[in-house]
Amino acid sequence: NAAVQIAGVGGISAFAGYLGTDLYGDKHLQEFIDSGVNSSLVVRGYAPTPLSTILVKPDGQRSLINYKGQTKPLPENTIDFSHVKPKVILFDGHEPYISLPLAEYAREAKIPTVLDAGSLNPSTLALLSKVDYAVCSEKFALQLAEDVEFALQQISEIAPVAVITLGEHGLIWKKGNEQGKHPALSVDTIDTTGAGDAFHGAFAYGVASNMAWDDLLTFASVAGSLCCQKMGARLGLANLSEIDLAMQHM
């Protein structure tokens, strides 16, 4: 979703990860191609494509059921990144064996890195100290600490820039000695599925585009909010003109 969001606002994105040679893998790959996402770093195999079932509630919130079966994370060195020179790398922790070495390489090569920390697990925790921007969900924060303000402080002691997204309540951030809050765009929420992915994709695009900090937060917040206005993640991803128009009303 984040890769599709980046392509949708005019950025150049690639997805690195696993897709099975099943119906779901074929569908994902075709959607990448149709959306303009570079799929040259996709690894395919006979193990099933991991699936998530989303249960949307009347208020637009959702519950998620994830099933990976016997599909295991990709081993280290499965993907050759030596020919890739990105302006930013977005990690989500789902492929720990390829992500950790890549994050270390990115730091040496001075490539900015962003972590989408959706939940607290060994992979996201290990990446937390290796990225430049730790963009964490409220769920992650409350798994880490008793309240989000304390979690923000803890995260900022590990990563140079810490952001905690709070849904309709916007976000809080800490960057060096500076910190603050940022509102979310007020929308009629139908389905929050994909809102976090839209935010992270737009955030990574903003980093790659060298946006001013406040503009970057507004851009990502609006992208995440707009995604909530339609049922389903991909259908809710906004284009650049839609985000720019909404930003004028922030």
Coordinates of C-alpha atoms in Angstrom, one line a residue:
N1 CA 0.0 0.0 0.0
A2 CA 2.8 2.4 0.9
A3 CA 4.6 1.7 -2.4
V4 CA 1.3 2.3 -4.3
Q5 CA 0.7 5.5 -2.4
I6 CA 4.2 6.8 -3.4
A7 CA 3.6 6.0 -7.0
G8 CA 0.2 7.6 -6.8
V9 CA 1.6 11.0 -5.8
G10 CA 4.2 10.9 -8.6
G11 CA 7.1 9.2 -6.8
I12 CA 9.2 6.3 -8.0
S13 CA 8.8 3.3 -5.7
A14 CA 9.8 -0.3 -5.6
F15 CA 8.6 -3.2 -3.3
A16 CA 11.1 -5.6 -2.0
G17 CA 9.6 -8.7 -0.4
Y18 CA 8.0 -12.1 -1.0
L19 CA 4.9 -13.1 -3.0
G20 CA 3.8 -16.7 -3.6
T21 CA 3.1 -18.1 -7.0
D22 CA -0.5 -18.4 -6.1
L23 CA -3.6 -16.4 -7.0
Y24 CA -2.9 -13.8 -4.3
G25 CA 0.7 -13.3 -5.4
D26 CA -0.4 -12.9 -9.0
K27 CA -3.0 -10.3 -8.0
H28 CA -0.5 -8.3 -5.9
L29 CA 2.1 -8.4 -8.7
Q30 CA -0.4 -7.2 -11.3
E31 CA -1.5 -4.4 -9.0
F32 CA 2.1 -3.3 -8.6
I33 CA 2.5 -3.3 -12.4
D34 CA -0.8 -1.4 -12.9
S35 CA 0.2 1.2 -10.3
G36 CA 3.6 1.8 -11.6
V37 CA 5.5 0.2 -8.7
N38 CA 8.8 -1.4 -9.6
S39 CA 8.6 -5.1 -8.9
S40 CA 12.1 -6.1 -9.8
L41 CA 13.0 -6.8 -6.2
V42 CA 10.0 -9.1 -5.6
V43 CA 10.9 -12.7 -4.7
R44 CA 8.4 -15.4 -5.6
G45 CA 8.1 -19.0 -4.5
Y46 CA 5.8 -21.9 -3.8
A47 CA 5.1 -21.0 -0.2
P48 CA 1.7 -19.3 0.1
T49 CA 1.4 -15.5 0.0
P50 CA 0.6 -14.3 3.6
L51 CA -2.9 -13.1 3.9
S52 CA -4.8 -10.6 6.1
T53 CA -8.5 -10.5 6.6
I54 CA -9.9 -7.1 7.6
L55 CA -13.1 -6.8 9.6
V56 CA -14.4 -3.3 9.3
K57 CA -16.6 -2.0 12.2
P58 CA -19.6 0.4 11.9
D59 CA -17.4 3.3 13.1
G60 CA -14.8 2.7 10.4
Q61 CA -12.3 1.1 12.8
R62 CA -11.1 -2.4 12.0
S63 CA -9.8 -5.7 13.3
L64 CA -7.1 -7.7 11.4
I65 CA -6.6 -11.4 11.2
N66 CA -3.2 -12.4 9.7
Y67 CA -2.3 -15.8 8.4
K68 CA 1.2 -16.7 7.2
G69 CA 0.9 -20.5 7.2
Q70 CA 4.3 -22.1 6.9
T71 CA 5.7 -19.2 4.9
K72 CA 9.0 -18.1 6.5
P73 CA 10.8 -14.7 6.3
L74 CA 13.3 -14.4 3.4
P75 CA 16.9 -15.4 4.3
E76 CA 19.6 -12.8 4.4
N77 CA 21.1 -12.0 1.0
T78 CA 18.0 -13.2 -0.9
I79 CA 17.7 -9.8 -2.6
D80 CA 20.7 -8.0 -4.1
F81 CA 20.4 -4.3 -3.3
S82 CA 23.8 -3.4 -4.5
H83 CA 22.4 -1.8 -7.7
V84 CA 19.7 0.1 -5.9
K85 CA 20.3 3.8 -4.9
P86 CA 17.1 5.0 -3.3
K87 CA 16.5 8.4 -1.8
V88 CA 14.7 6.7 1.2
I89 CA 14.0 3.2 2.4
L90 CA 10.7 2.4 4.3
F91 CA 10.9 -0.7 6.6
D92 CA 7.9 -2.5 8.3
G93 CA 9.7 -5.3 10.1
H94 CA 8.1 -8.2 8.1
E95 CA 11.3 -9.3 6.6
P96 CA 13.8 -9.1 9.5
Y97 CA 16.7 -11.0 7.9
I98 CA 16.9 -8.8 4.8
S99 CA 15.9 -5.6 6.6
L100 CA 18.5 -5.4 9.3
P101 CA 21.6 -5.7 7.0
L102 CA 19.9 -3.3 4.6
A103 CA 19.3 -0.7 7.4
E104 CA 23.0 -0.9 8.4
Y105 CA 24.0 -0.5 4.8
A106 CA 21.7 2.5 4.4
R107 CA 23.2 4.2 7.4
E108 CA 26.8 3.8 6.0
A109 CA 25.6 5.0 2.6
K110 CA 23.7 8.0 4.3
I111 CA 20.4 6.9 2.8
P112 CA 17.5 8.1 5.0
T113 CA 15.4 5.3 6.5
V114 CA 11.9 5.2 7.9
L115 CA 10.3 2.5 10.1
D116 CA 6.6 1.7 10.0
A117 CA 6.3 0.3 13.6
G118 CA 2.7 -1.0 13.7
S119 CA 3.2 -3.3 16.7
L120 CA 5.9 -4.2 19.1
N121 CA 7.8 -7.3 18.1
P122 CA 11.5 -8.4 17.9
S123 CA 11.8 -7.1 14.3
T124 CA 10.4 -3.6 14.8
L125 CA 12.3 -3.3 18.1
A126 CA 15.6 -4.3 16.4
L127 CA 15.0 -1.8 13.6
L128 CA 14.2 1.0 15.9
S129 CA 17.8 1.7 16.7
K130 CA 18.9 1.5 13.0
V131 CA 16.5 4.0 11.3
D132 CA 16.5 7.8 11.1
Y133 CA 12.7 8.2 11.4
A134 CA 10.7 5.9 13.8
V135 CA 7.1 6.4 12.8
C136 CA 5.0 4.4 15.2
S137 CA 1.4 3.6 15.8
E138 CA -0.4 4.3 19.0
K139 CA -0.6 0.5 19.5
F140 CA 3.1 0.2 19.3
A141 CA 3.6 3.1 21.7
L142 CA 1.2 1.7 24.3
Q143 CA 2.9 -1.7 24.0
L144 CA 6.2 0.0 24.8
A145 CA 5.1 2.3 27.6
E146 CA 2.1 3.2 29.8
D147 CA 1.2 6.3 27.9
V148 CA 2.1 7.8 24.5
E149 CA 4.0 10.8 25.9
F150 CA 6.4 8.5 27.8
A151 CA 6.7 6.2 24.8
L152 CA 7.6 9.2 22.6
Q153 CA 10.4 10.1 25.0
Q154 CA 11.7 6.5 25.0
I155 CA 11.6 6.2 21.2
S156 CA 13.4 9.5 20.8
E157 CA 16.2 8.2 22.9
I158 CA 16.7 5.4 20.4
A159 CA 15.9 7.0 17.0
P160 CA 16.9 10.5 15.9
V161 CA 13.3 11.4 15.0
A162 CA 10.2 9.9 16.7
V163 CA 6.6 10.2 15.5
I164 CA 3.5 8.5 17.1
T165 CA 0.4 8.5 15.0
L166 CA -2.9 8.8 17.0
G167 CA -5.6 8.4 14.3
E168 CA -8.2 11.1 14.3
H169 CA -6.3 12.9 17.1
G170 CA -3.3 13.5 14.8
L171 CA 0.2 12.8 15.9
I172 CA 3.0 13.8 18.3
W173 CA 6.6 14.0 17.4
K174 CA 10.1 14.6 18.8
K175 CA 13.1 15.7 16.7
G176 CA 16.3 16.4 18.7
N177 CA 15.4 19.0 21.3
E178 CA 12.2 20.0 19.5
Q179 CA 8.8 18.3 19.9
G180 CA 5.2 19.0 19.1
K181 CA 1.8 17.9 18.0
H182 CA 0.1 17.9 14.6
P183 CA -3.6 17.6 13.9
A184 CA -5.3 15.1 11.5
L185 CA -7.6 16.3 8.7
S186 CA -11.2 15.9 9.8
V187 CA -13.0 13.5 7.5
D188 CA -16.1 11.3 7.5
T189 CA -14.5 7.9 8.3
I190 CA -15.8 4.9 6.4
D191 CA -12.9 2.5 6.7
T192 CA -9.5 3.1 8.4
T193 CA -7.9 0.2 6.5
G194 CA -4.7 1.4 4.8
A195 CA -4.6 4.8 6.5
G196 CA -1.3 4.0 8.3
D197 CA 0.2 2.7 5.0
A198 CA -0.9 5.9 3.2
F199 CA 0.6 8.0 6.0
H200 CA 3.9 6.1 5.9
G201 CA 4.1 6.1 2.1
A202 CA 3.4 9.9 2.0
F203 CA 5.9 10.4 4.8
A204 CA 8.7 8.5 3.0
Y205 CA 7.9 10.5 -0.2
G206 CA 8.1 13.7 1.8
V207 CA 11.6 12.7 3.2
A208 CA 12.8 11.8 -0.3
S209 CA 11.5 15.2 -1.6
N210 CA 13.2 17.2 1.2
M211 CA 10.0 18.7 2.4
A212 CA 10.1 21.1 5.3
W213 CA 9.2 19.3 8.5
D214 CA 5.8 20.8 9.1
D215 CA 4.8 20.4 5.4
L216 CA 5.9 16.8 5.6
L217 CA 3.7 16.1 8.6
T218 CA 0.8 17.8 7.0
F219 CA 1.3 16.0 3.7
A220 CA 1.4 12.5 5.4
S221 CA -1.4 13.3 7.8
V222 CA -3.7 14.4 4.9
A223 CA -2.8 11.3 2.9
G224 CA -3.7 9.1 5.9
S225 CA -6.9 10.9 6.6
L226 CA -8.2 10.8 3.0
C227 CA -7.6 7.1 2.9
C228 CA -10.4 6.7 5.5
Q229 CA -13.1 8.1 3.2
K230 CA -13.4 5.0 1.0
M231 CA -13.9 1.3 1.7
G232 CA -10.6 -0.6 1.3
A233 CA -7.0 0.4 1.3
R234 CA -6.0 0.8 -2.3
L235 CA -9.3 2.6 -3.3
G236 CA -8.7 5.2 -0.6
L237 CA -5.1 6.2 -1.6
A238 CA -5.2 9.8 -2.7
N239 CA -3.3 11.4 -5.6
L240 CA -1.2 14.5 -5.4
S241 CA -3.9 16.9 -6.5
E242 CA -6.3 15.5 -3.9
I243 CA -3.7 15.9 -1.1
D244 CA -2.7 19.4 -2.2
L245 CA -6.4 20.5 -2.2
A246 CA -7.0 19.0 1.2
M247 CA -3.8 20.6 2.6
Q248 CA -5.3 24.0 1.8
H249 CA -8.0 23.4 4.4
M250 CA -5.7 22.3 7.2

